[in-house]
Structures are given as structure tokens and as C-alpha cells.
PDB file of C-alpha atoms and ligand atoms in Angstrom:
ATOM      1  CA  UNK Y   1      -0.007   0.115   0.607  1.00 76.00           C
ATOM      2  CA  UNK Y   2       1.490   2.868  -0.484  1.00 89.00           C
ATOM      3  CA  UNK Y   3       1.832   5.201   2.150  1.00 95.00           C
ATOM      4  CA  UNK Y   4       0.284   7.907   2.740  1.00 96.00           C
ATOM      5  CA  UNK Y   5       1.018  11.896   3.160  1.00 97.00           C
ATOM      6  CA  UNK Y   6      -1.067  14.667   4.940  1.00 98.00           C
ATOM      7  CA  UNK Y   7      -0.324  18.355   5.668  1.00 98.00           C
ATOM      8  CA  UNK Y   8      -2.274  19.712   8.876  1.00 98.00           C
ATOM      9  CA  UNK Y   9      -2.193  23.641   7.852  1.00 98.00           C
ATOM     10  CA  UNK Y  10      -3.970  23.627  11.462  1.00 98.00           C
ATOM     11  CA  UNK Y  11      -5.016  27.284  11.818  1.00 98.00           C
ATOM     12  CA  UNK Y  12      -2.398  28.984   9.260  1.00 98.00           C
ATOM     13  CA  UNK Y  13      -3.286  30.848   5.129  1.00 97.00           C
ATOM     14  CA  UNK Y  14      -4.419  32.668   4.056  1.00 97.00           C
ATOM     15  CA  UNK Y  15      -5.538  33.555   0.273  1.00 96.00           C
ATOM     16  CA  UNK Y  16      -1.723  34.205  -0.573  1.00 97.00           C
ATOM     17  CA  UNK Y  17       0.026  31.355   0.735  1.00 97.00           C
ATOM     18  CA  UNK Y  18      -2.471  29.419  -2.558  1.00 97.00           C
ATOM     19  CA  UNK Y  19       0.815  30.074  -4.331  1.00 97.00           C
ATOM     20  CA  UNK Y  20       2.588  27.618  -3.113  1.00 97.00           C
ATOM     21  CA  UNK Y  21       0.200  24.793  -4.701  1.00 98.00           C
ATOM     22  CA  UNK Y  22       0.640  25.245  -8.398  1.00 97.00           C
ATOM     23  CA  UNK Y  23       4.394  24.145  -7.511  1.00 96.00           C
ATOM     24  CA  UNK Y  24       3.388  21.660  -4.439  1.00 96.00           C
ATOM     25  CA  UNK Y  25       1.118  19.974  -8.116  1.00 96.00           C
ATOM     26  CA  UNK Y  26       4.190  20.030 -11.247  1.00 95.00           C
ATOM     27  CA  UNK Y  27       6.354  18.858  -8.901  1.00 93.00           C
ATOM     28  CA  UNK Y  28       4.329  15.925  -7.677  1.00 93.00           C
ATOM     29  CA  UNK Y  29       2.389  15.316 -11.401  1.00 92.00           C
ATOM     30  CA  UNK Y  30       6.263  15.478 -12.793  1.00 90.00           C
ATOM     31  CA  UNK Y  31       7.370  12.840  -9.791  1.00 81.00           C
ATOM     32  CA  UNK Y  32       4.950  10.878 -10.794  1.00 69.00           C
ATOM     33  CA  UNK Y  33       3.682   7.736 -10.572  1.00 65.00           C
ATOM     34  CA  UNK Y  34       4.688   8.500  -6.877  1.00 74.00           C
ATOM     35  CA  UNK Y  35       4.942   5.988  -3.767  1.00 80.00           C
ATOM     36  CA  UNK Y  36       2.944   8.574  -1.925  1.00 91.00           C
ATOM     37  CA  UNK Y  37      -0.456   9.296  -1.388  1.00 94.00           C
ATOM     38  CA  UNK Y  38      -0.738  13.691  -0.293  1.00 97.00           C
ATOM     39  CA  UNK Y  39      -3.567  15.611   1.058  1.00 98.00           C
ATOM     40  CA  UNK Y  40      -3.326  18.502   1.583  1.00 98.00           C
ATOM     41  CA  UNK Y  41      -5.952  19.655   5.338  1.00 98.00           C
ATOM     42  CA  UNK Y  42      -5.891  23.503   4.797  1.00 98.00           C
ATOM     43  CA  UNK Y  43      -8.301  26.159   6.665  1.00 98.00           C
ATOM     44  CA  UNK Y  44     -11.736  25.603   5.545  1.00 98.00           C
ATOM     45  CA  UNK Y  45     -11.771  29.424   3.895  1.00 98.00           C
ATOM     46  CA  UNK Y  46      -8.940  27.786   0.797  1.00 98.00           C
ATOM     47  CA  UNK Y  47     -10.499  24.468   0.292  1.00 98.00           C
ATOM     48  CA  UNK Y  48     -12.505  25.058  -2.365  1.00 98.00           C
ATOM     49  CA  UNK Y  49      -9.515  27.281  -3.893  1.00 98.00           C
ATOM     50  CA  UNK Y  50      -6.252  24.525  -3.028  1.00 98.00           C
ATOM     51  CA  UNK Y  51      -8.871  21.676  -4.905  1.00 98.00           C
ATOM     52  CA  UNK Y  52      -8.858  23.905  -7.985  1.00 97.00           C
ATOM     53  CA  UNK Y  53      -4.836  24.276  -8.054  1.00 98.00           C
ATOM     54  CA  UNK Y  54      -4.281  20.326  -7.050  1.00 97.00           C
ATOM     55  CA  UNK Y  55      -5.108  19.286 -10.450  1.00 94.00           C
ATOM     56  CA  UNK Y  56      -6.225  15.927  -8.855  1.00 94.00           C
ATOM     57  CA  UNK Y  57      -2.707  15.294  -8.320  1.00 95.00           C
ATOM     58  CA  UNK Y  58      -2.759  15.779  -4.012  1.00 97.00           C
ATOM     59  CA  UNK Y  59      -6.300  15.374  -2.116  1.00 97.00           C
ATOM     60  CA  UNK Y  60      -8.095  17.963   0.132  1.00 98.00           C
ATOM     61  CA  UNK Y  61      -9.217  17.158   3.531  1.00 98.00           C
ATOM     62  CA  UNK Y  62     -10.999  19.381   6.365  1.00 98.00           C
ATOM     63  CA  UNK Y  63      -9.261  19.821   9.803  1.00 98.00           C
ATOM     64  CA  UNK Y  64     -12.392  18.532  11.705  1.00 98.00           C
ATOM     65  CA  UNK Y  65     -16.323  18.743  10.956  1.00 98.00           C
ATOM     66  CA  UNK Y  66     -20.067  18.936  12.217  1.00 98.00           C
ATOM     67  CA  UNK Y  67     -21.339  15.875  13.869  1.00 98.00           C
ATOM     68  CA  UNK Y  68     -24.607  16.957  12.250  1.00 97.00           C
ATOM     69  CA  UNK Y  69     -25.429  17.328   8.523  1.00 95.00           C
ATOM     70  CA  UNK Y  70     -26.625  20.214   9.332  1.00 95.00           C
ATOM     71  CA  UNK Y  71     -29.220  22.898  11.442  1.00 97.00           C
ATOM     72  CA  UNK Y  72     -28.873  26.135  14.061  1.00 98.00           C
ATOM     73  CA  UNK Y  73     -25.478  25.043  14.452  1.00 97.00           C
ATOM     74  CA  UNK Y  74     -23.718  28.596  14.750  1.00 97.00           C
ATOM     75  CA  UNK Y  75     -20.245  28.816  13.602  1.00 96.00           C
ATOM     76  CA  UNK Y  76     -20.048  24.737  12.710  1.00 97.00           C
ATOM     77  CA  UNK Y  77     -19.219  23.159   9.488  1.00 98.00           C
ATOM     78  CA  UNK Y  78     -20.654  20.120   8.080  1.00 98.00           C
ATOM     79  CA  UNK Y  79     -19.229  16.668   6.521  1.00 98.00           C
ATOM     80  CA  UNK Y  80     -21.693  17.353   3.456  1.00 98.00           C
ATOM     81  CA  UNK Y  81     -19.800  21.256   3.157  1.00 98.00           C
ATOM     82  CA  UNK Y  82     -16.374  20.261   3.009  1.00 98.00           C
ATOM     83  CA  UNK Y  83     -17.179  17.652   0.196  1.00 98.00           C
ATOM     84  CA  UNK Y  84     -19.439  20.009  -1.291  1.00 97.00           C
ATOM     85  CA  UNK Y  85     -15.834  22.504  -1.206  1.00 97.00           C
ATOM     86  CA  UNK Y  86     -13.743  19.095  -2.786  1.00 98.00           C
ATOM     87  CA  UNK Y  87     -12.788  17.729   0.281  1.00 98.00           C
ATOM     88  CA  UNK Y  88     -12.367  13.658   0.361  1.00 98.00           C
ATOM     89  CA  UNK Y  89     -10.336  13.754   3.966  1.00 98.00           C
ATOM     90  CA  UNK Y  90     -11.312  15.033   7.408  1.00 98.00           C
ATOM     91  CA  UNK Y  91      -9.071  14.995  10.041  1.00 98.00           C
ATOM     92  CA  UNK Y  92     -10.786  14.073  13.514  1.00 98.00           C
ATOM     93  CA  UNK Y  93     -10.218  14.287  17.714  1.00 97.00           C
ATOM     94  CA  UNK Y  94      -7.004  16.056  16.928  1.00 97.00           C
ATOM     95  CA  UNK Y  95      -5.310  16.571  20.843  1.00 96.00           C
ATOM     96  CA  UNK Y  96      -5.685  20.354  19.439  1.00 96.00           C
ATOM     97  CA  UNK Y  97      -9.100  19.219  19.227  1.00 95.00           C
ATOM     98  CA  UNK Y  98      -9.911  17.636  22.418  1.00 93.00           C
ATOM     99  CA  UNK Y  99      -8.268  19.382  24.572  1.00 89.00           C
ATOM    100  CA  UNK Y 100      -8.842  22.970  23.127  1.00 86.00           C
ATOM    101  CA  UNK Y 101     -12.087  22.427  22.936  1.00 89.00           C
ATOM    102  CA  UNK Y 102     -12.599  19.918  24.825  1.00 92.00           C
ATOM    103  CA  UNK Y 103     -14.189  17.180  22.137  1.00 95.00           C
ATOM    104  CA  UNK Y 104     -15.599  14.277  23.978  1.00 95.00           C
ATOM    105  CA  UNK Y 105     -14.782  10.497  23.108  1.00 95.00           C
ATOM    106  CA  UNK Y 106     -18.842  10.274  21.410  1.00 96.00           C
ATOM    107  CA  UNK Y 107     -18.188  14.261  19.977  1.00 97.00           C
ATOM    108  CA  UNK Y 108     -16.032  12.933  18.335  1.00 97.00           C
ATOM    109  CA  UNK Y 109     -17.688   9.570  17.519  1.00 97.00           C
ATOM    110  CA  UNK Y 110     -20.771  11.986  15.622  1.00 97.00           C
ATOM    111  CA  UNK Y 111     -17.939  13.047  13.777  1.00 97.00           C
ATOM    112  CA  UNK Y 112     -17.313  10.248  12.416  1.00 97.00           C
ATOM    113  CA  UNK Y 113     -20.260   8.517  11.756  1.00 96.00           C
ATOM    114  CA  UNK Y 114     -20.940  12.236  10.267  1.00 97.00           C
ATOM    115  CA  UNK Y 115     -17.633  11.770   7.599  1.00 97.00           C
ATOM    116  CA  UNK Y 116     -18.060   7.972   6.329  1.00 96.00           C
ATOM    117  CA  UNK Y 117     -22.027   8.688   6.121  1.00 95.00           C
ATOM    118  CA  UNK Y 118     -21.135  11.994   3.871  1.00 96.00           C
ATOM    119  CA  UNK Y 119     -18.188  10.097   1.737  1.00 96.00           C
ATOM    120  CA  UNK Y 120     -15.726  11.381   3.998  1.00 97.00           C
ATOM    121  CA  UNK Y 121     -12.616   9.323   4.490  1.00 97.00           C
ATOM    122  CA  UNK Y 122     -11.852  10.452   8.468  1.00 97.00           C
ATOM    123  CA  UNK Y 123      -8.154  10.574   9.684  1.00 98.00           C
ATOM    124  CA  UNK Y 124      -9.094  10.295  13.118  1.00 98.00           C
ATOM    125  CA  UNK Y 125      -6.186  11.299  15.724  1.00 98.00           C
ATOM    126  CA  UNK Y 126      -5.218   9.349  19.427  1.00 98.00           C
ATOM    127  CA  UNK Y 127      -2.626  10.123  21.486  1.00 97.00           C
ATOM    128  CA  UNK Y 128      -1.759  10.476  25.513  1.00 98.00           C
ATOM    129  CA  UNK Y 129      -0.345  13.114  27.331  1.00 97.00           C
ATOM    130  CA  UNK Y 130       3.600  12.852  28.787  1.00 97.00           C
ATOM    131  CA  UNK Y 131       2.204  11.777  32.251  1.00 98.00           C
ATOM    132  CA  UNK Y 132      -0.004   9.240  30.475  1.00 98.00           C
ATOM    133  CA  UNK Y 133       3.296   8.065  29.355  1.00 98.00           C
ATOM    134  CA  UNK Y 134       5.674   8.189  32.412  1.00 97.00           C
ATOM    135  CA  UNK Y 135       3.042   6.633  34.246  1.00 98.00           C
ATOM    136  CA  UNK Y 136       2.760   3.634  32.135  1.00 98.00           C
ATOM    137  CA  UNK Y 137      -0.700   4.414  31.046  1.00 98.00           C
ATOM    138  CA  UNK Y 138       0.084   4.687  27.274  1.00 98.00           C
ATOM    139  CA  UNK Y 139      -1.358   1.794  25.214  1.00 98.00           C
ATOM    140  CA  UNK Y 140      -4.229   2.139  27.174  1.00 97.00           C
ATOM    141  CA  UNK Y 141      -4.492   5.492  26.479  1.00 97.00           C
ATOM    142  CA  UNK Y 142      -5.584   4.948  23.113  1.00 98.00           C
ATOM    143  CA  UNK Y 143      -6.891   2.093  23.062  1.00 97.00           C
ATOM    144  CA  UNK Y 144      -9.749   3.245  25.494  1.00 97.00           C
ATOM    145  CA  UNK Y 145     -10.198   6.165  23.113  1.00 97.00           C
ATOM    146  CA  UNK Y 146     -10.262   3.556  19.601  1.00 97.00           C
ATOM    147  CA  UNK Y 147     -12.789   2.025  22.134  1.00 97.00           C
ATOM    148  CA  UNK Y 148     -14.788   5.135  23.163  1.00 97.00           C
ATOM    149  CA  UNK Y 149     -14.935   7.441  19.843  1.00 96.00           C
ATOM    150  CA  UNK Y 150     -14.687   4.196  16.761  1.00 96.00           C
ATOM    151  CA  UNK Y 151     -17.830   3.535  16.002  1.00 93.00           C
ATOM    152  CA  UNK Y 152     -18.789   0.307  15.130  1.00 91.00           C
ATOM    153  CA  UNK Y 153     -17.635  -0.008  11.573  1.00 81.00           C
ATOM    154  CA  UNK Y 154     -19.203  -2.395   9.665  1.00 77.00           C
ATOM    155  CA  UNK Y 155     -16.927  -3.091   7.051  1.00 76.00           C
ATOM    156  CA  UNK Y 156     -16.148   0.605   6.713  1.00 83.00           C
ATOM    157  CA  UNK Y 157     -12.908   1.891   6.525  1.00 82.00           C
ATOM    158  CA  UNK Y 158     -10.552   5.260   8.145  1.00 94.00           C
ATOM    159  CA  UNK Y 159      -7.440   5.999   8.270  1.00 97.00           C
ATOM    160  CA  UNK Y 160      -6.005   6.447  11.804  1.00 98.00           C
ATOM    161  CA  UNK Y 161      -3.199   8.680  12.927  1.00 98.00           C
ATOM    162  CA  UNK Y 162      -1.145   7.718  16.121  1.00 98.00           C
ATOM    163  CA  UNK Y 163       0.118  11.514  17.555  1.00 98.00           C
ATOM    164  CA  UNK Y 164       1.093  11.692  21.045  1.00 98.00           C
ATOM    165  CA  UNK Y 165       0.389  14.869  22.966  1.00 97.00           C
ATOM    166  CA  UNK Y 166       4.426  15.185  23.611  1.00 97.00           C
ATOM    167  CA  UNK Y 167       5.529  14.870  20.440  1.00 98.00           C
ATOM    168  CA  UNK Y 168       3.596  17.792  18.721  1.00 97.00           C
ATOM    169  CA  UNK Y 169       5.597  21.130  17.597  1.00 96.00           C
ATOM    170  CA  UNK Y 170       7.817  19.766  20.927  1.00 97.00           C
ATOM    171  CA  UNK Y 171      10.766  18.684  18.261  1.00 96.00           C
ATOM    172  CA  UNK Y 172      10.819  15.442  20.460  1.00 97.00           C
ATOM    173  CA  UNK Y 173       9.155  11.644  19.469  1.00 97.00           C
ATOM    174  CA  UNK Y 174       8.687   8.667  20.640  1.00 98.00           C
ATOM    175  CA  UNK Y 175      11.923   5.325  19.293  1.00 98.00           C
ATOM    176  CA  UNK Y 176      10.598   3.095  16.830  1.00 98.00           C
ATOM    177  CA  UNK Y 177       9.906   0.424  19.481  1.00 98.00           C
ATOM    178  CA  UNK Y 178       7.776   2.801  21.056  1.00 98.00           C
ATOM    179  CA  UNK Y 179       5.382   3.504  17.608  1.00 98.00           C
ATOM    180  CA  UNK Y 180       5.349  -0.585  16.239  1.00 98.00           C
ATOM    181  CA  UNK Y 181       3.859  -1.161  19.531  1.00 98.00           C
ATOM    182  CA  UNK Y 182       1.278   2.094  20.120  1.00 98.00           C
ATOM    183  CA  UNK Y 183       0.432   1.421  15.718  1.00 98.00           C
ATOM    184  CA  UNK Y 184      -0.474  -2.615  16.588  1.00 97.00           C
ATOM    185  CA  UNK Y 185      -2.638  -1.491  19.477  1.00 97.00           C
ATOM    186  CA  UNK Y 186      -4.291   1.593  17.696  1.00 97.00           C
ATOM    187  CA  UNK Y 187      -4.693  -1.889  13.958  1.00 96.00           C
ATOM    188  CA  UNK Y 188      -5.762  -3.947  17.169  1.00 95.00           C
ATOM    189  CA  UNK Y 189      -8.398  -1.435  18.329  1.00 95.00           C
ATOM    190  CA  UNK Y 190     -10.356  -1.057  15.002  1.00 94.00           C
ATOM    191  CA  UNK Y 191      -9.991  -4.440  13.963  1.00 91.00           C
ATOM    192  CA  UNK Y 192     -11.687  -5.418  17.697  1.00 91.00           C
ATOM    193  CA  UNK Y 193     -14.211  -2.575  15.776  1.00 92.00           C
ATOM    194  CA  UNK Y 194     -15.334  -4.563  12.908  1.00 89.00           C
ATOM    195  CA  UNK Y 195     -12.408  -2.258  10.386  1.00 87.00           C
ATOM    196  CA  UNK Y 196     -13.029  -4.065   7.334  1.00 76.00           C
ATOM    197  CA  UNK Y 197      -8.898  -4.447   6.199  1.00 80.00           C
ATOM    198  CA  UNK Y 198      -6.008  -4.033   7.709  1.00 84.00           C
ATOM    199  CA  UNK Y 199      -6.190  -0.601   9.333  1.00 90.00           C
ATOM    200  CA  UNK Y 200      -3.838   2.274   8.135  1.00 95.00           C
ATOM    201  CA  UNK Y 201      -2.436   3.844  11.106  1.00 97.00           C
ATOM    202  CA  UNK Y 202      -0.352   6.982  10.621  1.00 98.00           C
ATOM    203  CA  UNK Y 203       2.253   8.822  12.681  1.00 98.00           C
ATOM    204  CA  UNK Y 204       1.686  12.454  13.388  1.00 98.00           C
ATOM    205  CA  UNK Y 205       3.877  14.568  16.158  1.00 98.00           C
ATOM    206  CA  UNK Y 206       7.444  17.057  14.968  1.00 98.00           C
ATOM    207  CA  UNK Y 207       7.737  14.776  11.308  1.00 98.00           C
ATOM    208  CA  UNK Y 208      10.655  16.621   9.613  1.00 98.00           C
ATOM    209  CA  UNK Y 209      12.458  16.079   6.932  1.00 97.00           C
ATOM    210  CA  UNK Y 210      14.953  14.800   9.296  1.00 97.00           C
ATOM    211  CA  UNK Y 211      13.258  11.778  10.181  1.00 98.00           C
ATOM    212  CA  UNK Y 212      10.808  10.808   7.632  1.00 97.00           C
ATOM    213  CA  UNK Y 213      12.588   8.062   6.248  1.00 97.00           C
ATOM    214  CA  UNK Y 214      13.180   6.374  10.082  1.00 97.00           C
ATOM    215  CA  UNK Y 215       9.556   6.786  11.129  1.00 98.00           C
ATOM    216  CA  UNK Y 216       8.092   5.837   7.708  1.00 97.00           C
ATOM    217  CA  UNK Y 217      11.026   2.163   7.883  1.00 96.00           C
ATOM    218  CA  UNK Y 218       9.444   1.681  11.914  1.00 97.00           C
ATOM    219  CA  UNK Y 219       6.796  -0.656  11.495  1.00 97.00           C
ATOM    220  CA  UNK Y 220       3.092  -0.144  12.085  1.00 97.00           C
ATOM    221  CA  UNK Y 221       3.453   3.318  10.200  1.00 97.00           C
ATOM    222  CA  UNK Y 222       1.483   3.209   7.276  1.00 96.00           C
ATOM    223  CA  UNK Y 223       2.480   6.947   6.479  1.00 97.00           C
ATOM    224  CA  UNK Y 224       2.689  10.820   7.965  1.00 98.00           C
ATOM    225  CA  UNK Y 225       1.028  13.589   9.714  1.00 98.00           C
ATOM    226  CA  UNK Y 226       2.694  16.336   8.667  1.00 98.00           C
ATOM    227  CA  UNK Y 227       2.368  19.475  11.145  1.00 98.00           C
ATOM    228  CA  UNK Y 228       4.335  22.486  10.991  1.00 98.00           C
ATOM    229  CA  UNK Y 229       6.937  20.733   8.376  1.00 98.00           C
ATOM    230  CA  UNK Y 230       3.497  21.381   5.365  1.00 98.00           C
ATOM    231  CA  UNK Y 231       3.575  24.840   5.352  1.00 98.00           C
ATOM    232  CA  UNK Y 232       6.243  25.204   3.231  1.00 97.00           C
ATOM    233  CA  UNK Y 233       6.898  23.662   0.302  1.00 97.00           C
ATOM    234  CA  UNK Y 234      11.041  22.804   1.104  1.00 97.00           C
ATOM    235  CA  UNK Y 235      10.317  20.518   3.548  1.00 98.00           C
ATOM    236  CA  UNK Y 236       7.050  19.218   2.467  1.00 97.00           C
ATOM    237  CA  UNK Y 237       8.326  18.002  -0.667  1.00 96.00           C
ATOM    238  CA  UNK Y 238      11.322  16.412   1.304  1.00 96.00           C
ATOM    239  CA  UNK Y 239       9.254  14.122   3.532  1.00 97.00           C
ATOM    240  CA  UNK Y 240       6.791  13.069   0.594  1.00 96.00           C
ATOM    241  CA  UNK Y 241      10.207  12.044  -0.995  1.00 94.00           C
ATOM    242  CA  UNK Y 242      11.942  10.092   1.931  1.00 94.00           C
ATOM    243  CA  UNK Y 243       7.907   7.557   0.907  1.00 92.00           C
ATOM    244  CA  UNK Y 244       8.848   7.423  -2.733  1.00 90.00           C
ATOM    245  CA  UNK Y 245      11.945   6.861  -1.889  1.00 88.00           C
ATOM    246  CA  UNK Y 246      11.286   4.217   0.246  1.00 85.00           C
ATOM    247  CA  UNK Y 247       8.629   2.172  -2.532  1.00 80.00           C
ATOM    248  CA  UNK Y 248      11.349   3.230  -5.224  1.00 75.00           C
TER     249      UNK Y 248
HETATM  250  P1  PGA N 301       3.809  19.290  14.007  1.00 86.63           P
HETATM  251  O1  PGA N 301       2.553  18.606  14.268  1.00 86.63           O
HETATM  252  O2  PGA N 301       4.337  18.006  12.783  1.00 86.63           O
HETATM  253  O3  PGA N 301       3.667  20.180  14.241  1.00 86.63           O
HETATM  254  O4  PGA N 301       4.473  18.545  15.616  1.00 86.63           O
HETATM  255  C1  PGA N 301       1.628  17.276  13.518  1.00 86.63           C
HETATM  256  C2  PGA N 301      -0.081  18.072  13.828  1.00 86.63           C
HETATM  257  O5  PGA N 301      -0.325  18.296  15.079  1.00 86.63           O
HETATM  258  O6  PGA N 301      -0.905  17.038  13.544  1.00 86.63           O
END
């Protein structure tokens, strides 16, 4: 299976920042067929234009969606709206939303259901805090998150992302054995939920060009969820190139 490399722009990006996308699309098209599937998740406001600039070479995703298809929910964006703007994927349950927006597991579950009903591929994040790891609770934490936030899948599929909260934006990453162990725990939890086939589990948290090859070569890592390093073409393309090199 090709590695999936997802760029999460978070709350970065205005109209002027779209200027880098034609170059990105050109380089990816010239290097094709590539060993990585690429999805970019810009802010909602840029999705439609980003889609037009993608030339079909990379996919687009939202960074969140509502658990409701429509209604009186001021400020919310629904899964059908994302689809309408050209998104094929949506990141759900990111720790920045679980923590800062106090999103519960049941709230994440409603969002996953809404995304699946709309035909979007959910990219669902799981990960432990530094304290939970120090207390030996890392595996238990992600197992509980999978159990409580993933609906019964009945053959449907989603993408999971292991994102240790302490690794996000910190420059620190778990070692290969820790990542392999966590990915196996997440994959097992998804299988218990009726996942059809082998779950795809991405790693996210301080992915950089310098560590991407090692992370991608780690057991159970099917791709990368990239935050800060997705904000510049040079770094993002270098990460994608690491996935291409491994596929060759
Ligand atoms: P980072 O963010 O790559 O900047 O650590 C990853 C994420 O939060 O998805």
C-alpha cells in the first residue's frame, strides 16, 4: 500500500499562501507515479481554491467537521459542506480539538459517523500525554480512545493517526519500538470495531525531513500526518520524497 502523507496546515494560511500549491502540484505530477498519496488539509476558507489548484494530483481534507449534517449550529462546518468544497478526507479528534475545544470521545464518534455517511475518509487521531506515558498508561489510553470514539465500522474504513500529544510541535518523537507498539494497539482496537481489512495507521508529531525516512520505515507506520513541516514546499516535498524513495 502506498504511504499516505497528510499536511495539516492548522490555523495557518490565507489567500496569498495558495501561491505555493501550483508548484507543489507540478513537482508531484512530474515525479509520478509516486510512492505516496498526498492529502492537504488547509483551513476551511481555502479548500475550494486549493482543490482547483490541486490538478487532481493531491487530495484535500478538512481539519474538523460537525457531527450534524445541517441545522442551527452557528459557526460549524458539516461533512457535506466539506465535500461540496472538494474535500475527500477530514481530520477528526485531533488533540488540539480534544483539549482546547473539550471534544469528548462521543463527540468525535458523532463526527466520524457524519464523515462516513458523507463519503469522506476520516483521519482519526489518538495519542497520550507525557504524563500518561510516564505513568505507563500510553497503550491503555489509546486503546480507550479507540474503543470510545470509533463507531462500529461494519466493513467501513477510516485512517487512524497515532499522535502522541507530547510529540506535537515539540521536536521530540517516540522511538521506533514505542511507535510500533502504539500502532499495533490502535490497529488491534480498530479490528475489534469491525474494520474491513488492515487498518492504515499514520504517525504524527514533529515529523521533519530529517526523521521522515526512519519513521516511515518503522513497523506499522503507513504514512505521516505532518503539521509545521507541511507549511513550506521544500520541507513537505522532502518528506514526500522520503516516502517515494522507500517505495522504489
Ligand atoms: P507537528 O504537528 O508536525 O507540527 O508536530 C502535527 C499535528 O499536530 O498533526
